[in-house]
Coordinates of C-alpha atoms and ligand atoms in Angstrom, one line a residue:
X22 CA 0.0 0.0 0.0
X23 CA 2.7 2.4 0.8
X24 CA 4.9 1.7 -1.9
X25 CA 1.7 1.9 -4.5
X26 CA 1.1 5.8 -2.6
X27 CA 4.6 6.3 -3.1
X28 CA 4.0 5.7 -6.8
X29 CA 1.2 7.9 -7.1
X30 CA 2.7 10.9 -5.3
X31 CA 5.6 10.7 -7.4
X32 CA 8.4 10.0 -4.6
X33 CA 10.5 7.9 -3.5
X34 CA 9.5 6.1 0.2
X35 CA 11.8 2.8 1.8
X36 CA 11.6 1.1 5.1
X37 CA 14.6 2.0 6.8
X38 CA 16.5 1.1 10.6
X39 CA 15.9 -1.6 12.8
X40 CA 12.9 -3.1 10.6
X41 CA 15.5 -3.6 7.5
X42 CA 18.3 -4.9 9.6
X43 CA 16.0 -7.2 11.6
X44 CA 14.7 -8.6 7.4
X45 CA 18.5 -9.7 7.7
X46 CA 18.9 -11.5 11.0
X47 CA 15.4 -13.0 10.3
X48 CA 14.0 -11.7 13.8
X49 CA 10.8 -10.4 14.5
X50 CA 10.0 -6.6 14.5
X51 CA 6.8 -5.0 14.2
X52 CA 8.2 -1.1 14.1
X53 CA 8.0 0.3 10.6
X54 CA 9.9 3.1 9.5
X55 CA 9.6 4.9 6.7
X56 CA 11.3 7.7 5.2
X57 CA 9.9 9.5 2.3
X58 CA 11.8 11.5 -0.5
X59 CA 9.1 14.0 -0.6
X60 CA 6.8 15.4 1.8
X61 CA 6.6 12.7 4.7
X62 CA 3.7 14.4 6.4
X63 CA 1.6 14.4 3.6
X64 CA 2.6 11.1 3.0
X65 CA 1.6 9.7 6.4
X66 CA -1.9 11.3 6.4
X67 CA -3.1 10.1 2.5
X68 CA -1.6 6.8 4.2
X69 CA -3.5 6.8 6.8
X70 CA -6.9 7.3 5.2
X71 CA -6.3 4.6 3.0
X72 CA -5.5 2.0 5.3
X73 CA -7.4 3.4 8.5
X74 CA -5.5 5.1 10.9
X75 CA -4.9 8.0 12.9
X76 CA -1.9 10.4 11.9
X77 CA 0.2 12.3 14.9
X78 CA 2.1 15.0 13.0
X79 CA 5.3 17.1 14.2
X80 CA 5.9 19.4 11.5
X81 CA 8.9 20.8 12.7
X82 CA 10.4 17.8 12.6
X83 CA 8.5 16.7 9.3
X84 CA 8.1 13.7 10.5
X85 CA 4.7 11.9 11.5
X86 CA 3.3 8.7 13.4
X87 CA 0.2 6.5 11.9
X88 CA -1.1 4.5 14.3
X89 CA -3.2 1.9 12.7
X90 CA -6.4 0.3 14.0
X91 CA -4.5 -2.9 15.5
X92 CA -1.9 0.2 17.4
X93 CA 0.7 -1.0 15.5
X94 CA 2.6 2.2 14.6
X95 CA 4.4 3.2 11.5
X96 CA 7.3 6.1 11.7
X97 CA 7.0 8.2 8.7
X98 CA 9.9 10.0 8.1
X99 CA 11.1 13.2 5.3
X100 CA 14.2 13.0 3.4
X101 CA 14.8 16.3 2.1
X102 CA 16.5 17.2 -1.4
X103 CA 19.3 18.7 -0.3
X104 CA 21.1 20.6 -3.3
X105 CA 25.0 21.8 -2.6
X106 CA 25.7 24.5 -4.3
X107 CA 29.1 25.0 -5.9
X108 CA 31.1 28.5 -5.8
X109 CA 32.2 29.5 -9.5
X110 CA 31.0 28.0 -12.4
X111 CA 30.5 24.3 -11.0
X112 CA 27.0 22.8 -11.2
X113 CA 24.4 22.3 -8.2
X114 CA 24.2 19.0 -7.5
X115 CA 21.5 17.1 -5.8
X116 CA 22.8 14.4 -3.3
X117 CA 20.5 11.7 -2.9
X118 CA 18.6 12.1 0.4
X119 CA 18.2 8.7 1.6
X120 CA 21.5 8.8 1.5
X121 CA 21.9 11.8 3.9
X122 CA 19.3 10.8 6.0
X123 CA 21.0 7.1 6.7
X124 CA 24.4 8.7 7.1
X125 CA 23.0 10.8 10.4
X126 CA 22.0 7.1 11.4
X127 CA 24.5 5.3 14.4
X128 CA 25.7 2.0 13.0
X129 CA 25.9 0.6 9.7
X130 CA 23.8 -2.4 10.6
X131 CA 20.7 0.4 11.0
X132 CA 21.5 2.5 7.9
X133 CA 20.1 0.0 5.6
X134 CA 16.9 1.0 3.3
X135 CA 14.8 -0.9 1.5
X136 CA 12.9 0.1 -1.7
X137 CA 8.9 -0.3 -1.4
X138 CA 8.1 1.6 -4.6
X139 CA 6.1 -1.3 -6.8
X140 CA 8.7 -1.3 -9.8
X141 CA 11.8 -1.5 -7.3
X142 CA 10.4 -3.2 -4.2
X143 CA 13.0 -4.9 -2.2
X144 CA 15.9 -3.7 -3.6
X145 CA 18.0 -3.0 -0.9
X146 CA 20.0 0.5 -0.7
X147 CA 23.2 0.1 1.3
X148 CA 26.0 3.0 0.7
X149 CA 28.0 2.0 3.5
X150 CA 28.9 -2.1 3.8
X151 CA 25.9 -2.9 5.9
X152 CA 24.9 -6.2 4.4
X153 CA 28.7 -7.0 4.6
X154 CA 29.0 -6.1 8.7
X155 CA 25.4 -7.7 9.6
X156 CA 27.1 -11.0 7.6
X157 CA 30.7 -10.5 10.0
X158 CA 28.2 -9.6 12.7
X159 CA 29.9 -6.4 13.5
X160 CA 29.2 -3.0 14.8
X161 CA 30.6 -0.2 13.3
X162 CA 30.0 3.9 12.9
X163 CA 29.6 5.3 9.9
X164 CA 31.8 8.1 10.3
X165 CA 34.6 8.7 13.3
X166 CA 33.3 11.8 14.6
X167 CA 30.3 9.6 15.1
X168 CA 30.4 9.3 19.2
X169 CA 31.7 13.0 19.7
X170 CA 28.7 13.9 18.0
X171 CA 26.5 11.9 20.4
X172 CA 27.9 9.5 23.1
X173 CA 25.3 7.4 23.9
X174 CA 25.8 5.9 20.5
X175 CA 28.6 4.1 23.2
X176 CA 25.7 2.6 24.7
X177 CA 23.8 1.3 21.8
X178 CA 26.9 -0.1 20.7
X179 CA 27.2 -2.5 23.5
X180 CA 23.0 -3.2 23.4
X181 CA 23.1 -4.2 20.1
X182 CA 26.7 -5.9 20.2
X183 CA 24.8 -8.4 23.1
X184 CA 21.7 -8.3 21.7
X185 CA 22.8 -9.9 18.6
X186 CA 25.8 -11.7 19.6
X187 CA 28.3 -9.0 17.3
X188 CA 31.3 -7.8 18.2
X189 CA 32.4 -4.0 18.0
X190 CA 34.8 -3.5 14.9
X191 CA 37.9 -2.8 16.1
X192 CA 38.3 1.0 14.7
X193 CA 34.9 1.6 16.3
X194 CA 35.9 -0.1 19.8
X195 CA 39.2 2.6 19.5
X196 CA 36.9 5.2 18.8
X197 CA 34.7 4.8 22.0
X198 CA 37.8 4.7 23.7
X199 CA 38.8 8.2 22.5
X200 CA 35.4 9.2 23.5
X201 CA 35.9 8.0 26.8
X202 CA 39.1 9.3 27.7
X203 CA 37.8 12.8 26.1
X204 CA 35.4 12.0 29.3
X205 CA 32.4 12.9 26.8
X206 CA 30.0 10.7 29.3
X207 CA 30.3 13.2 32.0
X208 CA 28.5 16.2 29.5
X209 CA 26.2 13.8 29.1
X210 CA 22.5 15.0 30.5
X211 CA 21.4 12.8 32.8
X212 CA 18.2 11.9 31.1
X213 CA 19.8 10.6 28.0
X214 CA 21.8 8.3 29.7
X215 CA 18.7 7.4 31.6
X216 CA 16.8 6.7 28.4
X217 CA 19.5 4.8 27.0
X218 CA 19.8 2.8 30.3
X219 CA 16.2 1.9 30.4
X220 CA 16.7 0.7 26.9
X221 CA 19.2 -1.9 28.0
X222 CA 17.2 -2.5 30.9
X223 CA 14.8 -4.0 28.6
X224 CA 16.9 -6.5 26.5
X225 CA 16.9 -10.1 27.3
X226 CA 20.1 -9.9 29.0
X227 CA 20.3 -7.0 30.6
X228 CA 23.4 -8.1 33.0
X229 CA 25.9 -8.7 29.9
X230 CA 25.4 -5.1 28.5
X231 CA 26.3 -3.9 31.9
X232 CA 29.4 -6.4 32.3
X233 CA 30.6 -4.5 29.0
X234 CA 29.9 -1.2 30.4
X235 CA 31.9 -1.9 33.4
X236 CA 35.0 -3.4 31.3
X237 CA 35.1 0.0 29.5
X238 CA 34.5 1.8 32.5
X239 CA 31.4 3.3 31.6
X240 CA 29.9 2.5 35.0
X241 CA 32.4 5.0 36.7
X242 CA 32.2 7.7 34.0
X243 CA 28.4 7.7 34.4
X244 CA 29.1 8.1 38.4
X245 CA 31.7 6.7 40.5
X246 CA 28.9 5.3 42.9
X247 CA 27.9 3.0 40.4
X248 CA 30.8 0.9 40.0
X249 CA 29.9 -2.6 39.1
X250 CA 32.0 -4.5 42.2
X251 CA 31.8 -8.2 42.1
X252 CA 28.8 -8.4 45.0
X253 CA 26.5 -6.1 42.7
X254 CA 27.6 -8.6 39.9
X255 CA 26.3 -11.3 42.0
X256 CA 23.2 -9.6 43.2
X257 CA 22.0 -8.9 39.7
X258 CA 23.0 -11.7 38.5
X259 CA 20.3 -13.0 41.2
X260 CA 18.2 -10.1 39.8
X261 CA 18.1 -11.3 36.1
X262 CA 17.2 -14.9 37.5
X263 CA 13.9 -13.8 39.2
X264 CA 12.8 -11.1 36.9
X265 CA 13.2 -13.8 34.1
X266 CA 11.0 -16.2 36.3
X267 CA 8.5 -13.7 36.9
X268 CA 8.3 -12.8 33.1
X269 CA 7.8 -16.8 32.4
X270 CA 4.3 -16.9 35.0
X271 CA 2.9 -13.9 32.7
X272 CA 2.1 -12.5 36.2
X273 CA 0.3 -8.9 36.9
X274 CA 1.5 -6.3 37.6
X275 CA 3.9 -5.9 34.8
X276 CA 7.6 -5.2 36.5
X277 CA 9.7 -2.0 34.8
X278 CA 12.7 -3.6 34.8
X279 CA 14.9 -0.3 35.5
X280 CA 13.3 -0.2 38.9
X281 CA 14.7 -3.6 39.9
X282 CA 18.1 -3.3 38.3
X283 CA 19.1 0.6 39.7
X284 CA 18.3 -0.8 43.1
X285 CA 21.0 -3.8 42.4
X286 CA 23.0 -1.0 40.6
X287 CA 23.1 1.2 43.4
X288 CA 23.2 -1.9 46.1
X289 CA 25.3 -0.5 49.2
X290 CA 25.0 3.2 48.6
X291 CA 24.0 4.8 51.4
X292 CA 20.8 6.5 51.5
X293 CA 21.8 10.1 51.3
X294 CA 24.4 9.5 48.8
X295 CA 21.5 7.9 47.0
X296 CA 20.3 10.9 45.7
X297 CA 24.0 11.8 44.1
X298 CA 22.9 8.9 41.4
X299 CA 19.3 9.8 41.2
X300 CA 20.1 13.2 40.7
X301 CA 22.6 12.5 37.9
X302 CA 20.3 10.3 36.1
X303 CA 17.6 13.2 36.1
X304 CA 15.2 11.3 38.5
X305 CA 11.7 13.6 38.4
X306 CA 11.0 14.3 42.0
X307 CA 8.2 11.6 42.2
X308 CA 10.5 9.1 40.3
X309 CA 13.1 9.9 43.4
X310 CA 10.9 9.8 46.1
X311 CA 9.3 6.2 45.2
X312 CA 13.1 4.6 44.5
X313 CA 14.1 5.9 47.8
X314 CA 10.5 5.1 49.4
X315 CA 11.0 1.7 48.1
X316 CA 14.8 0.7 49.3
X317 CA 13.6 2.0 52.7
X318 CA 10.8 -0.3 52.0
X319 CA 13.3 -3.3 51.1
X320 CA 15.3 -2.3 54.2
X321 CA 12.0 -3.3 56.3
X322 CA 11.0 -6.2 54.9
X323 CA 14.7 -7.3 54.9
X324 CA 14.6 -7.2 58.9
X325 CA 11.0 -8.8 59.5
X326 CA 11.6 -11.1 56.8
X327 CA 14.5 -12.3 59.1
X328 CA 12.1 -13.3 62.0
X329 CA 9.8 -15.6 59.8
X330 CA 9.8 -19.3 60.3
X331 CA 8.2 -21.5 58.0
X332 CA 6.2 -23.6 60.0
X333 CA 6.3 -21.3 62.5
X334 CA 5.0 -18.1 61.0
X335 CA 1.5 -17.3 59.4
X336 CA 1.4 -17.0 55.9
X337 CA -1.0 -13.8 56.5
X338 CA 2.2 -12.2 58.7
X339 CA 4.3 -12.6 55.2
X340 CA 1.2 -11.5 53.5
X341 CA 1.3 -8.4 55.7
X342 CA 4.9 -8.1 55.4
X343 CA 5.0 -8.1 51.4
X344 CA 1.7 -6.6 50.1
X345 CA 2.5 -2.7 50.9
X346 CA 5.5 -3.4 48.7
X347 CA 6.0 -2.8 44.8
X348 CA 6.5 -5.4 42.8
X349 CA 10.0 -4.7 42.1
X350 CA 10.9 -4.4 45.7
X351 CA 9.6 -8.3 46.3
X352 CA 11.3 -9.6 43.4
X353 CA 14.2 -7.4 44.4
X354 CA 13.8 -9.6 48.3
X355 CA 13.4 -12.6 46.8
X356 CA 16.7 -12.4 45.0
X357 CA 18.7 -11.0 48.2
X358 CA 17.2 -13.9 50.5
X359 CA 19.6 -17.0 51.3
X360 CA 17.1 -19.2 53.0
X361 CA 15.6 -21.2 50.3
X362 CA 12.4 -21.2 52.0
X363 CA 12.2 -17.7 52.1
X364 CA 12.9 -17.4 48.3
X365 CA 9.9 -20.2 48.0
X366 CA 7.3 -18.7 50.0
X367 CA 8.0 -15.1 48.5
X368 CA 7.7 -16.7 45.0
X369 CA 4.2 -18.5 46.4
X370 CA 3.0 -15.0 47.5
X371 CA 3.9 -13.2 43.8
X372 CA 2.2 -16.7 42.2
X373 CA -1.1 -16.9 44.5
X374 CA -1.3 -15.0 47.5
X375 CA -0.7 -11.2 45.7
X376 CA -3.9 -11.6 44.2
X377 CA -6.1 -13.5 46.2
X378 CA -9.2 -12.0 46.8
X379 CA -12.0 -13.0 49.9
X380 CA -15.2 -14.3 48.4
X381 CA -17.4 -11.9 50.5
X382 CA -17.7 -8.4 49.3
X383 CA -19.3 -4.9 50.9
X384 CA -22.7 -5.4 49.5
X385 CA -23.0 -8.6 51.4
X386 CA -21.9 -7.0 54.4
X387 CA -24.9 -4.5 53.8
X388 CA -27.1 -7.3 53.5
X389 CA -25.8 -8.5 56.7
X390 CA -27.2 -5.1 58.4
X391 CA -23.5 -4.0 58.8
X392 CA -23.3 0.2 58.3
X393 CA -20.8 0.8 55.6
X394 CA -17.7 2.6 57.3
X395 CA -14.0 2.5 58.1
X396 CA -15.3 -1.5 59.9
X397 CA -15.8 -2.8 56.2
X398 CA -11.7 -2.4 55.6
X399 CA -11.3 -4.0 58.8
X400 CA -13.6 -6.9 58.2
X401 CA -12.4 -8.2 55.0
X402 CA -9.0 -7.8 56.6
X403 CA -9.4 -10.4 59.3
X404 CA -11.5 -12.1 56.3
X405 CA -8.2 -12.1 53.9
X406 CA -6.0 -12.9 56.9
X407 CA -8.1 -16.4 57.8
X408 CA -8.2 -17.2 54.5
X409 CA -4.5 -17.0 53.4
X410 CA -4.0 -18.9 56.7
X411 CA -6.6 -21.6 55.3
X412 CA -9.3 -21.1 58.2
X413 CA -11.7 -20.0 55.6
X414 CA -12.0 -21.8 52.7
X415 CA -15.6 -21.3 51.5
X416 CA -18.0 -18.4 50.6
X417 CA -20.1 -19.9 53.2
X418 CA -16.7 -19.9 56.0
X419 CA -16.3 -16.8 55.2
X420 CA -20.0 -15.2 55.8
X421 CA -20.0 -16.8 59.2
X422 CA -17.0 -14.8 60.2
X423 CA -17.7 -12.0 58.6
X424 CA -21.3 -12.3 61.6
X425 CA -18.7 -12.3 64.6
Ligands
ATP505 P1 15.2 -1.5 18.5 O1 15.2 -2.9 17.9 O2 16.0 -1.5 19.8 O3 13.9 -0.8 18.5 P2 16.0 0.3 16.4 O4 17.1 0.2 15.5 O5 14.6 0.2 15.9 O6 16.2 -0.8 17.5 P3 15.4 2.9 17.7 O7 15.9 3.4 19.0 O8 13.9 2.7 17.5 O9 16.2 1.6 17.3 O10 15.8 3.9 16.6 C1 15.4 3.8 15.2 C2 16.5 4.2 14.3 O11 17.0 5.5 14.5 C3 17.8 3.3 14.5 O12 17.7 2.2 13.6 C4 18.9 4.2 14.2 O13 19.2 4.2 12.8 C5 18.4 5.6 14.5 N1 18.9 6.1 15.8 C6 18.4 6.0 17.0 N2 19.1 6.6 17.9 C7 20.1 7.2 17.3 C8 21.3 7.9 17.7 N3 21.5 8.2 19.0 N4 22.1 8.3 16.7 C9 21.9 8.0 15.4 N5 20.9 7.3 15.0 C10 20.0 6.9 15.9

């Protein structure tokens, strides 16, 4: 459909980045982007009323967003004609803009177009060795003023170096190291680095990409207090196990995986020197009260954790212990504990307990002639308490102790 529009409008429009480069590896990617020789804009809303969509526009950018009907999104992109002119008597000459607009791009292994114009569709469009370094699985800059220009490129080197399983060519691995002697990273604002952190929070192995950052001393030039040492190594390590297990169960609440790896990240910081790391990865006020909110929380739960017994203890006192806490902060327990049966019952509360719900509700407490008031919380407490402790099984259980 695109490529047909294309056609019509008389431009020029490919699929360009991660969508091409993923074609290559064969792996799965549902973001489409498009850049347009033309006007992109335009482009994006005659798109969008063909297919059925809705068009987000940012015309100083010229670029644009259709979000189709099943929200999967398509980036939509304007290559300008750029046209050089020559002093004297030399002619103008028009460089080809997909050209220019790949050549701002970070790697070679994401400045790959492909052609969705009908007569040319598929033909790929690789200036700069692409196809070549996705075959040597390597990662390489297009030009060597690339990580001066922007330094977290260093960063998106290493996530897509582990995501992939490439190396870093060896004229790119000198350049970062230029870069980081020039100590670029500390110019570096802190919500960039934050972004670019979250990112690799996100990959499926999270824990290698910061192994690498460590080994080129990236942890330090971000903030000294974040020194990988080989105890954080272990405790993430830890933290990669669980979060992995939770992601298997499909459980609810969804975890934000940055939450759970800063707090191994920052494992042994004290609390006021805390705020020296959230501050320099430009934490919003609310983001920086919850993180420290939650370590306190850990901190807690750590201690009372230590006085529960299986056998011993009621599974409603862990209940209590664990439910005021964020999800992160549980996994984040379960991964510290070293008594096996600590690390069982915690992953029993996440599977079953977290959402367990009593079978009685406040309208039959109404029916039972009981005034709604702060007595209803109360009552389905004790109701939620005998029932994780397996006092009250049934509906009917429940009722009758609900009447006391
Ligand atoms: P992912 O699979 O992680 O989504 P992607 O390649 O699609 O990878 P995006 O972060 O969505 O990555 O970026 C889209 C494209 O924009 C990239 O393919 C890359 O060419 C370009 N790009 C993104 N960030 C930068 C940057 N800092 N410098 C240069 N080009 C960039």
């Amino acid at each position: 459909e695109a490529g047909e529009l294309a056609d019509q409008l008389g431009c020029e429009a490919y699929a360009v980045g991660g969508f091409v480069r993923d074609i290559l590896l064969g792996r799965p990617n549902l973001d489409l982007d498009l850049v347009v020789e033309g006007d992109g804009i335009d482009f994006a809303k005659k798109f969008a009323s063909r297919v059925g969509g809705r068009v987000k526009a940012h015309s100083k950018f010229k670029t644009a967003v259709v979000i189709l009907d099943d929200d999967q999104r398509v980036d939509v992109a304007t290559a300008r004609l750029e046209y050089y002119e020559y002093p004297a008597a030399l002619p103008t000459v028009e460089l080809s803009s997909i050209k220019m607009d790949l050549y701002r791009r970070d790697f070679t292994v994401n400045a790959l177009a492909l052609r969705i114009n009908p007569g040319r569709y598929g033909q790929l469009v690789d200036f700069f060795g692409a196809e070549r370094d996705i075959r040597n699985k390597t990662i390489r800059v297009l030009h060597s003023l690339s990580f001066v220009e922007d330094p977290t490129r260093i960063l998106r080197a290493i996530r897509f170096e582990r995501r992939f399983d490439f190396q870093i060519g060896g004229q790119t691995m000198r350049l970062i190291k230029n870069a980081l002697s020039l100590k670029l990273f500390s110019k570096l604002s802190g919500t960039r680095v934050m972004h670019e952190l979250q990112l690799i929070m996100n990959e499926e192995d999270p824990l290698s990409c910061m192994l690498r950052m460590q080994e080129l001393g990236i942890m330090e030039a971000i903030h000294p207090l974040l020194k990988l040492t080989q105890e954080r190594i272990q405790i993430l390590t830890e933290l990669v196990k669980v979060h992995n297990w939770y992601k298997l169960l499909y459980l609810e609440p969804k975890i934000v995986p940055w939450k759970l790896y800063i707090l191994g990240m920052t494992a042994g910081v004290k609390r006021d020197q805390t705020t020296q790391v959230t501050k320099r990865l430009h934490f919003t006020p609310k983001e920086e009260r919850e993180f420290l909110q939650l370590r306190d929380m850990i901190g807690e739960a750590l201690m009372k954790l230590m006085g529960w017994k299986e056998g011993k203890s009621k599974l409603s006192r862990l209940y209590s212990i664990l439910h005021p806490i964020p999800v992160e902060g549980i996994l984040f327990l379960m991964a510290r504990s070293r008594k096996e049966y600590i690390r069982r019952n915690i992953s029993q509360y996440l599977a079953r307990l977290r959402s367990m719900a009593v079978d009685v509700n406040g309208k039959d407490l109404m029916d039972m002639g009981i005034k709604p008031g702060p007595v209803f919380g109360q009552i389905l407490d004790k109701l939620m308490v005998a029932k994780i402790d397996g006092r009250v099984e049934t509906r009917e259980d429940q009722l009758k102790l609900a009447k006391r």
